[in-house]
Short mmCIF file of C-alpha atoms in Angstrom, two decimals:
data_model
loop_
_atom_site.label_atom_id
_atom_site.label_comp_id
_atom_site.label_asym_id
_atom_site.label_seq_id
_atom_site.Cartn_x
_atom_site.Cartn_y
_atom_site.Cartn_z
CA GLN A 31 -19.80 -19.86 8.22
CA SER A 32 -21.88 -17.26 8.21
CA ALA A 33 -20.46 -13.19 7.56
CA LEU A 34 -19.37 -11.36 10.88
CA THR A 35 -21.77 -7.87 11.60
CA GLN A 36 -20.40 -4.96 11.02
CA PRO A 37 -22.53 -1.72 10.83
CA ARG A 38 -22.23 -0.74 6.93
CA SER A 39 -21.58 3.11 7.88
CA VAL A 40 -19.82 5.17 10.41
CA SER A 41 -18.91 8.61 10.50
CA GLY A 42 -17.22 11.44 12.64
CA SER A 43 -15.63 14.38 12.32
CA PRO A 44 -11.52 15.39 12.28
CA GLY A 45 -9.47 14.43 15.27
CA GLN A 46 -12.52 12.95 16.97
CA SER A 47 -12.64 8.95 17.35
CA VAL A 48 -14.54 6.26 15.89
CA THR A 49 -15.12 2.98 16.45
CA ILE A 50 -16.59 0.08 14.62
CA SER A 51 -17.63 -3.14 15.47
CA CYS A 52 -17.67 -6.92 14.15
CA THR A 53 -19.98 -9.69 16.41
CA GLY A 54 -19.17 -13.25 15.21
CA THR A 55 -19.92 -15.79 17.69
CA SER A 56 -17.87 -17.75 19.98
CA SER A 57 -17.19 -20.50 16.82
CA ASP A 58 -15.01 -17.71 15.76
CA VAL A 59 -14.46 -14.14 17.49
CA GLY A 60 -15.04 -14.98 20.32
CA GLY A 61 -13.00 -18.29 20.16
CA TYR A 62 -9.96 -17.32 19.34
CA HIS A 63 -7.58 -14.34 19.71
CA TYR A 64 -7.23 -14.07 16.07
CA VAL A 65 -9.00 -11.21 14.43
CA SER A 66 -7.61 -9.06 11.70
CA TRP A 67 -9.09 -5.67 10.36
CA TYR A 68 -8.13 -4.80 6.84
CA GLN A 69 -8.67 -1.09 5.32
CA GLN A 70 -9.50 -1.23 1.75
CA HIS A 71 -9.57 2.04 -0.50
CA PRO A 72 -11.38 1.76 -3.80
CA GLY A 73 -10.09 -0.03 -6.37
CA LYS A 74 -7.36 -0.82 -4.66
CA ALA A 75 -5.88 -4.48 -2.32
CA PRO A 76 -6.53 -4.60 1.33
CA LYS A 77 -4.45 -3.62 3.28
CA LEU A 78 -3.60 -4.92 6.71
CA MET A 79 -4.06 -2.47 10.19
CA ILE A 80 -5.06 -5.16 13.12
CA TYR A 81 -3.94 -8.28 13.78
CA ASN A 82 -3.94 -10.80 16.66
CA VAL A 83 -6.99 -8.54 18.27
CA ASN A 84 -4.92 -5.88 19.02
CA SER A 85 -1.22 -5.76 17.62
CA ARG A 86 -0.11 -3.05 14.82
CA PRO A 87 1.67 -3.97 11.87
CA SER A 88 4.50 -1.90 11.81
CA GLY A 89 4.14 1.57 9.48
CA VAL A 90 0.44 1.27 10.58
CA PRO A 91 -0.21 4.26 12.60
CA ASP A 92 -1.11 4.20 16.76
CA ARG A 93 -4.47 5.99 15.73
CA PHE A 94 -6.28 2.77 14.76
CA SER A 95 -6.53 -0.12 17.39
CA GLY A 96 -8.27 -3.15 18.38
CA SER A 97 -9.90 -4.46 20.82
CA LYS A 98 -12.16 -7.33 22.08
CA SER A 99 -15.10 -8.53 24.10
CA GLY A 100 -16.99 -11.67 24.04
CA ASN A 101 -18.28 -12.32 20.97
CA THR A 102 -17.37 -8.56 19.78
CA ALA A 103 -14.64 -7.43 18.65
CA SER A 104 -14.02 -3.63 17.70
CA LEU A 105 -11.52 -1.39 15.57
CA THR A 106 -11.20 2.49 17.46
CA ILE A 107 -9.55 5.43 15.09
CA SER A 108 -8.29 8.77 17.07
CA GLY A 109 -7.79 11.30 16.03
CA LEU A 110 -9.52 10.96 12.10
CA GLN A 111 -7.86 12.42 9.89
CA ALA A 112 -9.11 12.90 5.91
CA GLU A 113 -7.39 9.64 4.23
CA ASP A 114 -9.03 7.44 6.62
CA GLU A 115 -12.53 7.82 5.06
CA THR A 116 -12.52 4.33 3.52
CA ASP A 117 -13.75 0.51 3.64
CA TYR A 118 -12.96 -1.31 6.60
CA TYR A 119 -13.33 -5.07 6.95
CA CYS A 120 -12.87 -7.13 10.11
CA CYS A 121 -11.55 -11.42 9.84
CA SER A 122 -12.21 -13.49 12.42
CA TYR A 123 -10.56 -16.94 12.23
CA ALA A 124 -12.57 -20.12 12.56
CA GLY A 125 -10.79 -23.32 13.77
CA ASN A 126 -10.13 -25.48 10.97
CA TYR A 127 -8.03 -23.02 9.16
CA ILE A 128 -11.14 -21.08 7.85
CA TRP A 129 -11.30 -17.67 8.04
CA VAL A 130 -14.74 -15.54 7.83
CA PHE A 131 -14.96 -11.43 7.23
CA GLY A 132 -17.34 -9.21 8.24
CA GLY A 133 -19.97 -7.60 5.54
CA GLY A 134 -17.82 -4.39 5.50
CA THR A 135 -18.35 -0.75 6.71
CA LYS A 136 -17.07 2.45 5.30
CA LEU A 137 -16.49 5.59 6.89
CA THR A 138 -17.09 8.73 6.58
CA VAL A 139 -14.99 11.83 7.60
CA LEU A 140 -16.94 14.74 8.30
CA GLU B 993 8.01 -7.20 3.29
CA GLY B 994 7.13 -9.27 0.07
CA GLN B 995 5.06 -8.94 -2.80
CA LEU B 996 2.22 -11.36 -4.92
CA LEU B 997 1.22 -10.70 -8.48
CA GLU B 998 -2.04 -13.23 -9.40
CA SER B 999 -2.73 -13.37 -13.19
CA GLY B 1000 -5.01 -15.48 -15.35
CA GLY B 1001 -8.51 -14.00 -14.50
CA GLY B 1002 -10.79 -13.32 -17.48
CA LEU B 1003 -13.80 -13.93 -18.80
CA VAL B 1004 -15.37 -17.64 -18.92
CA GLN B 1005 -18.42 -18.75 -20.00
CA PRO B 1006 -20.91 -20.47 -16.98
CA GLY B 1007 -19.37 -24.42 -16.44
CA GLY B 1008 -16.01 -23.42 -17.49
CA SER B 1009 -12.68 -23.33 -16.11
CA LEU B 1010 -9.93 -21.21 -15.36
CA ARG B 1011 -6.41 -21.22 -13.64
CA LEU B 1012 -4.97 -18.18 -11.46
CA SER B 1013 -2.06 -18.10 -10.54
CA CYS B 1014 0.20 -16.09 -7.86
CA ALA B 1015 3.72 -15.35 -7.61
CA ALA B 1016 5.39 -14.66 -4.27
CA SER B 1017 8.50 -12.42 -3.84
CA GLY B 1018 10.44 -11.31 -1.24
CA PHE B 1019 9.94 -13.74 1.59
CA THR B 1020 10.38 -17.40 2.67
CA PHE B 1021 7.46 -18.78 0.58
CA THR B 1022 7.69 -22.24 2.06
CA ASN B 1023 7.41 -20.30 5.67
CA TYR B 1024 4.06 -19.45 4.77
CA ALA B 1025 0.32 -20.43 4.62
CA MET B 1026 -1.48 -19.20 1.42
CA SER B 1027 -5.09 -17.96 1.33
CA TRP B 1028 -6.98 -16.79 -2.16
CA VAL B 1029 -9.82 -14.00 -1.14
CA ARG B 1030 -12.64 -12.90 -3.16
CA GLN B 1031 -14.68 -9.78 -3.45
CA ALA B 1032 -17.46 -9.58 -6.06
CA PRO B 1033 -18.23 -6.38 -8.09
CA GLY B 1034 -19.29 -4.11 -4.84
CA LYS B 1035 -19.38 -6.75 -2.46
CA GLY B 1036 -17.22 -7.62 0.58
CA LEU B 1037 -14.70 -9.96 1.19
CA GLU B 1038 -14.52 -13.48 1.18
CA TRP B 1039 -12.77 -16.29 2.04
CA VAL B 1040 -12.19 -18.84 -0.84
CA SER B 1041 -9.29 -21.19 0.54
CA THR B 1042 -6.17 -21.66 1.89
CA ILE B 1043 -3.02 -23.77 1.51
CA LEU B 1044 -0.41 -24.78 4.52
CA ASN B 1045 3.06 -24.89 4.38
CA SER B 1046 2.46 -29.09 4.94
CA GLY B 1047 0.17 -28.85 1.60
CA HIS B 1048 -3.00 -29.19 3.46
CA THR B 1049 -5.96 -27.82 1.76
CA VAL B 1050 -9.23 -26.20 3.34
CA TYR B 1051 -12.14 -24.67 1.42
CA ALA B 1052 -15.60 -22.72 1.96
CA GLU B 1053 -18.40 -24.56 1.23
CA SER B 1054 -19.40 -22.45 -1.69
CA VAL B 1055 -16.32 -23.74 -3.44
CA LYS B 1056 -15.88 -26.54 -2.28
CA GLY B 1057 -15.40 -29.42 -4.83
CA ARG B 1058 -15.15 -27.41 -7.64
CA PHE B 1059 -11.92 -25.26 -6.83
CA THR B 1060 -8.77 -26.13 -6.24
CA ILE B 1061 -5.69 -24.64 -4.57
CA SER B 1062 -2.07 -25.69 -5.19
CA ARG B 1063 1.45 -24.87 -4.43
CA ASP B 1064 4.58 -25.43 -5.91
CA ASN B 1065 7.37 -24.33 -3.71
CA SER B 1066 9.99 -24.55 -6.34
CA LYS B 1067 8.36 -21.77 -8.25
CA ASN B 1068 7.15 -19.82 -5.49
CA THR B 1069 3.89 -19.85 -6.51
CA VAL B 1070 0.74 -20.85 -5.49
CA SER B 1071 -2.24 -21.37 -7.91
CA LEU B 1072 -6.30 -22.25 -7.86
CA GLN B 1073 -7.85 -24.32 -10.68
CA MET B 1074 -11.82 -22.84 -11.00
CA ASN B 1075 -13.96 -25.66 -12.61
CA SER B 1076 -17.69 -25.43 -12.91
CA LEU B 1077 -17.97 -22.11 -12.83
CA ARG B 1078 -20.88 -19.94 -12.06
CA ALA B 1079 -22.30 -16.54 -12.32
CA GLY B 1080 -22.01 -16.26 -8.57
CA ASP B 1081 -17.99 -16.48 -8.89
CA THR B 1082 -17.75 -13.36 -10.55
CA ALA B 1083 -15.20 -11.30 -8.95
CA VAL B 1084 -12.07 -9.93 -8.11
CA TYR B 1085 -9.86 -12.99 -6.90
CA TYR B 1086 -6.84 -12.03 -4.41
CA CYS B 1087 -3.87 -13.99 -3.05
CA THR B 1088 -2.60 -13.42 -0.04
CA GLN B 1089 -0.13 -14.71 2.89
CA LEU B 1090 -1.25 -15.87 6.25
CA ASP B 1091 0.99 -14.57 9.28
CA TYR B 1092 0.09 -14.84 12.31
CA TYR B 1093 -3.71 -16.02 11.73
CA ALA B 1094 -4.14 -12.71 9.36
CA HIS B 1095 -3.95 -11.68 5.75
CA ARG B 1096 -0.54 -9.98 5.53
CA ILE B 1097 0.20 -9.23 2.04
CA TRP B 1098 -2.01 -9.17 -0.27
CA GLY B 1099 -1.64 -9.04 -4.37
CA GLN B 1100 -3.23 -6.34 -6.54
CA GLY B 1101 -6.09 -9.21 -7.51
CA THR B 1102 -7.10 -9.85 -11.31
CA MET B 1103 -10.53 -10.31 -12.16
CA VAL B 1104 -12.60 -13.09 -13.02
CA THR B 1105 -16.00 -12.78 -15.01
CA VAL B 1106 -18.40 -15.61 -15.44
CA SER B 1107 -21.02 -15.02 -18.30
CA SER B 1108 -22.46 -15.83 -21.36
#
């Protein structure tokens, strides 16, 4: 399984919206409704932000939303805040109880 | 909400073995599949292995035949036996709870360093 493709970095100003893409194949992202997104601050464990493409766990602000089209999933963060500046990873189920992660995207809040 | 606490990391020589453990609390352990995910220094996340409620196990190609995942439902623990360790296995290893095909709960991680 090859890693999913994410942009290495994205940036936006406070209050703006940014979108992080995650491109896979029909064997993972395109084949299942099981894309999840994780936020990871330096030195900390990842935190689940989105699951099943567009569902948010309780406690995650509704500024975070997910979507998918074909083999590409997206995480959109609206109303950017300074504390959103960190790393984000996508992950997709790839069948047969196998998961594949993206390479990660560093979000900079300008 | 639930918590996971990993232990067992450390420094090991190439070719050596190490056993990681993960203690779960705050949720019904037998209801969930559990996984190990690792992160090499400065790198991204990599799925390593999953064990289902049934005990069925699955491994990433990079560790197949060298790593063994197991669970003890009486002690609410999941373990990862790592043999024939290589420099490329150096990473922080996270234990995760799988829910709705997502890694919902993460432990704090345990560092494994493979070096002579």
